[in-house]
PDB file of C-alpha atoms and ligand atoms in Angstrom:
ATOM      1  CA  UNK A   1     119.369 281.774  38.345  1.00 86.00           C
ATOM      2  CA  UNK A   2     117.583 278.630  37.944  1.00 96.00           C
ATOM      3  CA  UNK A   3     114.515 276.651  40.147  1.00 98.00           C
ATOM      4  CA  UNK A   4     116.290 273.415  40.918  1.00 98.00           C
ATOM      5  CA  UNK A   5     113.622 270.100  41.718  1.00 98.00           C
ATOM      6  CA  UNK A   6     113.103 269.307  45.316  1.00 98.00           C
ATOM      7  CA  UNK A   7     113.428 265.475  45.604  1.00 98.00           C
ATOM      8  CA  UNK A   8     110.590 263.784  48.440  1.00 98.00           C
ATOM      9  CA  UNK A   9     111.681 261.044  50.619  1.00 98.00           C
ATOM     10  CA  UNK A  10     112.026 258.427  50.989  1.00 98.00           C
ATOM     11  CA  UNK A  11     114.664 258.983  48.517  1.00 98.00           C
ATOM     12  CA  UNK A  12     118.254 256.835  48.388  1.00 98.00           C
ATOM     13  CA  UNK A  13     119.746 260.360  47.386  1.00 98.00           C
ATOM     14  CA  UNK A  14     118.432 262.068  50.654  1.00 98.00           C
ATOM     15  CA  UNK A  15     120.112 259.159  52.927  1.00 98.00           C
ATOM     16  CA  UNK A  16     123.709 260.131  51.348  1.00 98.00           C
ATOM     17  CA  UNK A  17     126.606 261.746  53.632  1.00 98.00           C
ATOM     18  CA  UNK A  18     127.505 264.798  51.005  1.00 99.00           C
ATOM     19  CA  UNK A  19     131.016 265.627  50.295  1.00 98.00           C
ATOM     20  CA  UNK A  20     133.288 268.296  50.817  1.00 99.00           C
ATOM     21  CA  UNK A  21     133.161 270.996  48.972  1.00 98.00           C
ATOM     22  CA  UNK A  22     136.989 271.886  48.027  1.00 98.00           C
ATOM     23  CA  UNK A  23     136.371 275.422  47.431  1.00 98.00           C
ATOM     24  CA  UNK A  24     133.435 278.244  46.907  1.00 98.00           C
ATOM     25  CA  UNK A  25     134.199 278.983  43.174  1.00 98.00           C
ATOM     26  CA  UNK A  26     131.822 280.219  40.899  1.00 98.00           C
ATOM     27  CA  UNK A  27     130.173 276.820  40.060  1.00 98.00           C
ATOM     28  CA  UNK A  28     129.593 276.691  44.329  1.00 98.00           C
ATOM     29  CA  UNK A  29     128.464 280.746  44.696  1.00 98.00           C
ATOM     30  CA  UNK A  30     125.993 279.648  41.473  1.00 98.00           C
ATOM     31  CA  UNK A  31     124.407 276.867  43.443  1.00 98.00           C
ATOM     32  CA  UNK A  32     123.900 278.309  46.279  1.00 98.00           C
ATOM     33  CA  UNK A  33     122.452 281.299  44.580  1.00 98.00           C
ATOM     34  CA  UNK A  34     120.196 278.802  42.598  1.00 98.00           C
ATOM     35  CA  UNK A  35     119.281 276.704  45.940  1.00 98.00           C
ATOM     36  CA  UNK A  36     118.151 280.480  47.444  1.00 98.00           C
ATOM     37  CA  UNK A  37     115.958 281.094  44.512  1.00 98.00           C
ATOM     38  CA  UNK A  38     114.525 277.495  44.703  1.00 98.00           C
ATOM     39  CA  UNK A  39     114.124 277.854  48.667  1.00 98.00           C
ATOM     40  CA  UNK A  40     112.041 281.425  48.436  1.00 98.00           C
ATOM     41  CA  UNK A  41     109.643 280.282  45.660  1.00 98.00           C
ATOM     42  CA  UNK A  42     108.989 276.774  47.471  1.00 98.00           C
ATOM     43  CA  UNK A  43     108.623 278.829  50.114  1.00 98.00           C
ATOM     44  CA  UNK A  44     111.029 277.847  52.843  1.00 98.00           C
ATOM     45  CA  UNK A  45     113.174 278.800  55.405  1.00 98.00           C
ATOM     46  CA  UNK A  46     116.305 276.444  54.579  1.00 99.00           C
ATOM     47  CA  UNK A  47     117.877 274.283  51.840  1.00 99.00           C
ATOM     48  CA  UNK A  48     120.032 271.967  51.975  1.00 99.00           C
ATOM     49  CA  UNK A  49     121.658 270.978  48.402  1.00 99.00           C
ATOM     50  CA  UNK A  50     121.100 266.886  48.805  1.00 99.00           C
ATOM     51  CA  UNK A  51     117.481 267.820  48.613  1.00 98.00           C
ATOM     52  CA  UNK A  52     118.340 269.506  44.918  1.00 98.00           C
ATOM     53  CA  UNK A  53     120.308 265.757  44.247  1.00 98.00           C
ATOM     54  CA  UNK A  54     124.019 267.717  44.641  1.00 98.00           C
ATOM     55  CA  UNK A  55     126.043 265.578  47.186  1.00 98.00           C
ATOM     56  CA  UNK A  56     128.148 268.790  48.461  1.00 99.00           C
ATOM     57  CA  UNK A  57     128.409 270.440  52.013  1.00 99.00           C
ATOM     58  CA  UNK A  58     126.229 273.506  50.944  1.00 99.00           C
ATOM     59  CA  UNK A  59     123.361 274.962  52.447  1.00 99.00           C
ATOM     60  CA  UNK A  60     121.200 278.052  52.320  1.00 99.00           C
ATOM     61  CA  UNK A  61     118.885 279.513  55.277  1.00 99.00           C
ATOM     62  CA  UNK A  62     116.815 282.536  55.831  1.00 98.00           C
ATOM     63  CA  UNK A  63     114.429 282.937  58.778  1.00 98.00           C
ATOM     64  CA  UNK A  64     113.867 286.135  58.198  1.00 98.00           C
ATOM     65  CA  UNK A  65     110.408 287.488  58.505  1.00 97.00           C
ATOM     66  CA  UNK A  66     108.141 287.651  55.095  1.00 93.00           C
ATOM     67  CA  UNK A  67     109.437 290.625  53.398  1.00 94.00           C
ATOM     68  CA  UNK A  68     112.841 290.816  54.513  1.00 98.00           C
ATOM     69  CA  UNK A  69     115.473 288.685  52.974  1.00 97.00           C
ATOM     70  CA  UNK A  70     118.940 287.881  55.118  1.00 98.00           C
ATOM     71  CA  UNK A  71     120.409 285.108  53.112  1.00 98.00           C
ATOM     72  CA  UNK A  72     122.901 283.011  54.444  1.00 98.00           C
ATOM     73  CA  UNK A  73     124.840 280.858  52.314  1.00 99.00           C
ATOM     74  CA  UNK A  74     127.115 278.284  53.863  1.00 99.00           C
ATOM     75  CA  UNK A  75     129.688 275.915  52.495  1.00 99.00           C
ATOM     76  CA  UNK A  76     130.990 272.706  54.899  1.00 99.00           C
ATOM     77  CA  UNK A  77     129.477 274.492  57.639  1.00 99.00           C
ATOM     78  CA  UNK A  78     130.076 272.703  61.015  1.00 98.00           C
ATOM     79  CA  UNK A  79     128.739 273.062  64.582  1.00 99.00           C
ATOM     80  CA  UNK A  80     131.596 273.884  67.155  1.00 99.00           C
ATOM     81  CA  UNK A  81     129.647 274.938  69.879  1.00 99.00           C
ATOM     82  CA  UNK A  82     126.302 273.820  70.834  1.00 99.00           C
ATOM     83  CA  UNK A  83     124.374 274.657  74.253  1.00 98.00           C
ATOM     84  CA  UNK A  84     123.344 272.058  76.614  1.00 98.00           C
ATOM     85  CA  UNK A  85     119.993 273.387  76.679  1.00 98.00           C
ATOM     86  CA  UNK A  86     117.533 272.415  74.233  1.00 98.00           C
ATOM     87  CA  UNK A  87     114.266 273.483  72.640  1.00 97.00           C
ATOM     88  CA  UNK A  88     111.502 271.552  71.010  1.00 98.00           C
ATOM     89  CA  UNK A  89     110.064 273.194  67.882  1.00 98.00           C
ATOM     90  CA  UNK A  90     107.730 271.640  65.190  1.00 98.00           C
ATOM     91  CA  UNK A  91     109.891 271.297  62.350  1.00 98.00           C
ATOM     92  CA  UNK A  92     108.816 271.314  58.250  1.00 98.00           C
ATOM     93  CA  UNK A  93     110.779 269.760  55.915  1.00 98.00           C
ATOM     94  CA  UNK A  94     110.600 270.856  51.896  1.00 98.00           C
ATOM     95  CA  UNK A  95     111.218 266.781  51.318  1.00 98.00           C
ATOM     96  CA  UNK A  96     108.626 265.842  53.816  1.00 98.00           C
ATOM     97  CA  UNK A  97     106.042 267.560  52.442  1.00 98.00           C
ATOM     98  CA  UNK A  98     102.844 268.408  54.641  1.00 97.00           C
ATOM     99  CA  UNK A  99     104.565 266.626  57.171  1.00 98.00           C
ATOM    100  CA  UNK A 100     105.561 268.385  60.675  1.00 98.00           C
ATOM    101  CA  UNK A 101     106.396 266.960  64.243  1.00 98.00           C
ATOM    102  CA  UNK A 102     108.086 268.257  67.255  1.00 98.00           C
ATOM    103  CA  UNK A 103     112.175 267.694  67.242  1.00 98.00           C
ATOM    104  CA  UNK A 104     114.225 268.857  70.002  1.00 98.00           C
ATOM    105  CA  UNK A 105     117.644 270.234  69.645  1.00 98.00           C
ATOM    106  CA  UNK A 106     120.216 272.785  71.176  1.00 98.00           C
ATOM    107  CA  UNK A 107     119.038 276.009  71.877  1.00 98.00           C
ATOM    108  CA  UNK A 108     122.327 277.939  70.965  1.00 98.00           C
ATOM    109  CA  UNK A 109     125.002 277.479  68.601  1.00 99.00           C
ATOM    110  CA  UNK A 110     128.096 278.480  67.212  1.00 99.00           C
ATOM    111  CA  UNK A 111     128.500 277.389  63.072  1.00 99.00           C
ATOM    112  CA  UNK A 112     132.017 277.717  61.132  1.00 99.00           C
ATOM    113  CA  UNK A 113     131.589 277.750  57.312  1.00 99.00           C
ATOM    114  CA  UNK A 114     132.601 279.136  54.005  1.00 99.00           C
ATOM    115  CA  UNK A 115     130.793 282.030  52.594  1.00 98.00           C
ATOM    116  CA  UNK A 116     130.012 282.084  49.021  1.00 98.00           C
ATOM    117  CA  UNK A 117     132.967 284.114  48.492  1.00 98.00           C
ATOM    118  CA  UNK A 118     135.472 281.310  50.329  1.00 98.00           C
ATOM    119  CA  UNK A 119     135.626 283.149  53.384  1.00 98.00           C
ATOM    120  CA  UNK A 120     136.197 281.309  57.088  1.00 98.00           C
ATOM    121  CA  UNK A 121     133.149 283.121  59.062  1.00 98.00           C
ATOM    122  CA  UNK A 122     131.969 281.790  62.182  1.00 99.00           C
ATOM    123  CA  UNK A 123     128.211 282.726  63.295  1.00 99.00           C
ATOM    124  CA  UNK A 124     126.696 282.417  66.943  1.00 98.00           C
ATOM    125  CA  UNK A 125     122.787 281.604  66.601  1.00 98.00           C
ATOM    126  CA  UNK A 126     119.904 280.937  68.660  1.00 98.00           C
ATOM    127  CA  UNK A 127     115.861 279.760  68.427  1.00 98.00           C
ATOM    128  CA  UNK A 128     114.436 279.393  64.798  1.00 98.00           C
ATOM    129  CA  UNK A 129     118.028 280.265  62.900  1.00 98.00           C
ATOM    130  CA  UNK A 130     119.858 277.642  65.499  1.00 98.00           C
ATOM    131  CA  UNK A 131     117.213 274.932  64.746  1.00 98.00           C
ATOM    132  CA  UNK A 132     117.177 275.671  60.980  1.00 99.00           C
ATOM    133  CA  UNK A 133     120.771 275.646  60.518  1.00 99.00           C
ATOM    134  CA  UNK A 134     120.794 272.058  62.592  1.00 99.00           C
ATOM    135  CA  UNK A 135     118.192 270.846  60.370  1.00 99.00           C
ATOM    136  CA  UNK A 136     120.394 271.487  57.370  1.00 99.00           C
ATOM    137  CA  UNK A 137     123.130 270.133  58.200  1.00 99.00           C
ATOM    138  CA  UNK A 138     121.596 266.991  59.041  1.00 99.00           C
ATOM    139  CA  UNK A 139     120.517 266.520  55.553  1.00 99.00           C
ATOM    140  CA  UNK A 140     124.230 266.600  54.475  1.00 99.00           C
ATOM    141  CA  UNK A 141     124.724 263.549  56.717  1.00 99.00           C
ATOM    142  CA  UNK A 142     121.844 261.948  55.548  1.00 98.00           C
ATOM    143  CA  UNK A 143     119.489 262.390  58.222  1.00 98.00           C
ATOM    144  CA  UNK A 144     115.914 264.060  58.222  1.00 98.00           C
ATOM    145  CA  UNK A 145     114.230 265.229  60.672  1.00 98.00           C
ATOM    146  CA  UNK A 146     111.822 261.622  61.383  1.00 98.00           C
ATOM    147  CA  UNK A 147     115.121 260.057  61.957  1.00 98.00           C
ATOM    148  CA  UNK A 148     114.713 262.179  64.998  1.00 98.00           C
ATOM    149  CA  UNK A 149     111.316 260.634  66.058  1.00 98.00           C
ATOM    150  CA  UNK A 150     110.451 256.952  66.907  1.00 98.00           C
ATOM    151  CA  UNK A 151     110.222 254.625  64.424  1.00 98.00           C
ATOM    152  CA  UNK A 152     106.097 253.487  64.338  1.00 98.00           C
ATOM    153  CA  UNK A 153     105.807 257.826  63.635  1.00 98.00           C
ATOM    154  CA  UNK A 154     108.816 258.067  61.465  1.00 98.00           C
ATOM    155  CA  UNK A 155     107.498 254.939  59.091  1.00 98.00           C
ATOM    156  CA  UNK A 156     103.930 256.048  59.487  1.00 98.00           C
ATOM    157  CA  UNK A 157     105.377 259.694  57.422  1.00 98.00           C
ATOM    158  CA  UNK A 158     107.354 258.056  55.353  1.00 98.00           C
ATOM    159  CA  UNK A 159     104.293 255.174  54.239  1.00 98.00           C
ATOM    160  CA  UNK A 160     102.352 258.528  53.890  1.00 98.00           C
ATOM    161  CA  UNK A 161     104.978 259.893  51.239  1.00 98.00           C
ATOM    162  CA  UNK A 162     105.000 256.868  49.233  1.00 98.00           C
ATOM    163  CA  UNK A 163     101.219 256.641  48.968  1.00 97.00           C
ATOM    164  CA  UNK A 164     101.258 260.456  47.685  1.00 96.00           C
ATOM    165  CA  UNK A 165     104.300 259.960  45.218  1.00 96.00           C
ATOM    166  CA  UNK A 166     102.215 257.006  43.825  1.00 95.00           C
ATOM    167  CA  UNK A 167      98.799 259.143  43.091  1.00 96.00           C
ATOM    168  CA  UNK A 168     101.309 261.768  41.946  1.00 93.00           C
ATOM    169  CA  UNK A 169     104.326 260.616  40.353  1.00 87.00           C
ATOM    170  CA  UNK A 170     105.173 264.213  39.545  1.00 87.00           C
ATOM    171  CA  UNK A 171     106.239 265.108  43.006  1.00 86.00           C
ATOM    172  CA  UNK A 172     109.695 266.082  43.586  1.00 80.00           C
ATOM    173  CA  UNK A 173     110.327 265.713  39.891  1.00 78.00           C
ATOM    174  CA  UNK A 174     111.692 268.375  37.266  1.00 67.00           C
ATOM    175  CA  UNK A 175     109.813 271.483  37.246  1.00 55.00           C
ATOM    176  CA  UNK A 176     108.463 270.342  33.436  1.00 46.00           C
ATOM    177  CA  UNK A 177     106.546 267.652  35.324  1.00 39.00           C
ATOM    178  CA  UNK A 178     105.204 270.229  38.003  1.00 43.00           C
ATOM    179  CA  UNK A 179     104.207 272.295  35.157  1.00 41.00           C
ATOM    180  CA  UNK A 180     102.289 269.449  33.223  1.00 40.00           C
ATOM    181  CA  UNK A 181     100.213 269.106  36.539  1.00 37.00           C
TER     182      UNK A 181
HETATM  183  O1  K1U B 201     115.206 271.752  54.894  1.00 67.13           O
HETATM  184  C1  K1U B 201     114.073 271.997  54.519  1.00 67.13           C
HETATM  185  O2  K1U B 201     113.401 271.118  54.012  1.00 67.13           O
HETATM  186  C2  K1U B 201     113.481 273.359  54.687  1.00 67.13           C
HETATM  187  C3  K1U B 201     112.631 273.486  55.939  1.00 67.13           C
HETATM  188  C4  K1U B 201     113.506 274.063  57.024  1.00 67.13           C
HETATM  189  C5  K1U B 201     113.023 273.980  58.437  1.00 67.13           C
HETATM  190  C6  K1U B 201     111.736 274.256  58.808  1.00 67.13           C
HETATM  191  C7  K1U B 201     111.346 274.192  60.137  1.00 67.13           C
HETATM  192  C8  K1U B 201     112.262 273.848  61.098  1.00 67.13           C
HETATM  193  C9  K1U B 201     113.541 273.554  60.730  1.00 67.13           C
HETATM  194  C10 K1U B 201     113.929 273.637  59.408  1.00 67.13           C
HETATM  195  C11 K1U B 201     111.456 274.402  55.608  1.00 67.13           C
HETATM  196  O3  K1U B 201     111.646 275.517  55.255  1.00 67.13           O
HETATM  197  S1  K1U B 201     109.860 273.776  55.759  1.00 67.13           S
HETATM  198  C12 K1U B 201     108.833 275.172  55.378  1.00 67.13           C
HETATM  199  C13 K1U B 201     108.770 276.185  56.462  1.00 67.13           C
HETATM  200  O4  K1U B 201     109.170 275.925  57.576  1.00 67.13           O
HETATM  201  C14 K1U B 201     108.227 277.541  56.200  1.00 67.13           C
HETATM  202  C15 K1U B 201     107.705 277.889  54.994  1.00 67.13           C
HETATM  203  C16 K1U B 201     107.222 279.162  54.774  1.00 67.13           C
HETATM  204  C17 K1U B 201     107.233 280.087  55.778  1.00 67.13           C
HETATM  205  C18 K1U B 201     107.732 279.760  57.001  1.00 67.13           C
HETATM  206  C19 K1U B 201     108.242 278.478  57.226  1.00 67.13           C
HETATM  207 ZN1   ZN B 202     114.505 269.465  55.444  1.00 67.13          ZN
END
């Protein structure tokens, strides 16, 4: 398995709708195992693979608490149900980083994916898993989670992120770079 880099907005990659993915062959089960490994060490809760520069429909999640691991790995996974109730929750994001404001989203869901080994599975989730898996998915459409806020606080983050990519031009770059730190 391999630590993939984590690319910080604002990034022309992260604003990308991501493809299809045809099928969960080996090259697919690999990334996602790769995109787990890179989510547990960042530490985080969720992946999404845009954020690893792969334009596919794939995304990883695990809310478990810290020394329990319930991996989900999804491929194309898409929201068929979602409750009219919402929650607001303070929301991270591993391409935001140090960043955190309050989004609001449906409480309840129901997600239909492929597993990594090309399975249909369909998965009924609520509170931090329903947000997480939300939050994911909007990365594969190109949306993070400031797109969710109002503009003066979403460009305020994003001016933030630029200023720290300039004093350190290593961020988000190949784990060589993060090493040389
Ligand atoms: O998509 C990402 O960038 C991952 C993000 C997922 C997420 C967090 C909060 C609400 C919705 C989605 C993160 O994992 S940020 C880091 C984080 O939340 C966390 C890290 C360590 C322990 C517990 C949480
Ligand atoms: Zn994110």
């Amino acid at each position: 398995m391999a630590l993939l880099p984590i690319l910080v907005a604002p990034d022309p990659r992260l604003k990308l709708k991501a493809k299809p993915v045809e099928k969960v062959d080996a090259a697919v089960a690999r990334l996602m195992d790769d995109m787990l490994e890179t989510m547990y060490a960042a530490p985080g809760i969720g992946l999404a693979a845009p954020q690893v520069g792969v334009s596919q429909r794939v995304i990883v999640v695990d809310v478990s608490p810290e020394g329990e691991r319930n991996p989900l790995r999804m491929a194309n996974p898409e929201i068929i149900w979602a409750s009219d109730e919402l929650r607001p929750y303070e929301e991270g994001c591993l391409s935001l980083p140090e960043q955190y404001d309050e989004v609001e989203r449906p409480t309840r869901i129901t997600v239909r994916y492929l597993d990594h080994q090309n399975e249909v599975r369909e998965l009924e989730a609520d509170g931090l898993l329903a947000t997480c898996i939300q939050h994911e998915i909007d990365h594969l459409d190109g949306r993070l989670f400031v797109d969710h806020l109002s503009s003066l606080r979403r460009n305020m983050i994003l001016r933030k992120l630029t200023k720290m990519k300039k004093a350190d031009p290593s961020l988000g770059q190949p784990n060589e770079a993060v090493a040389a730190r």
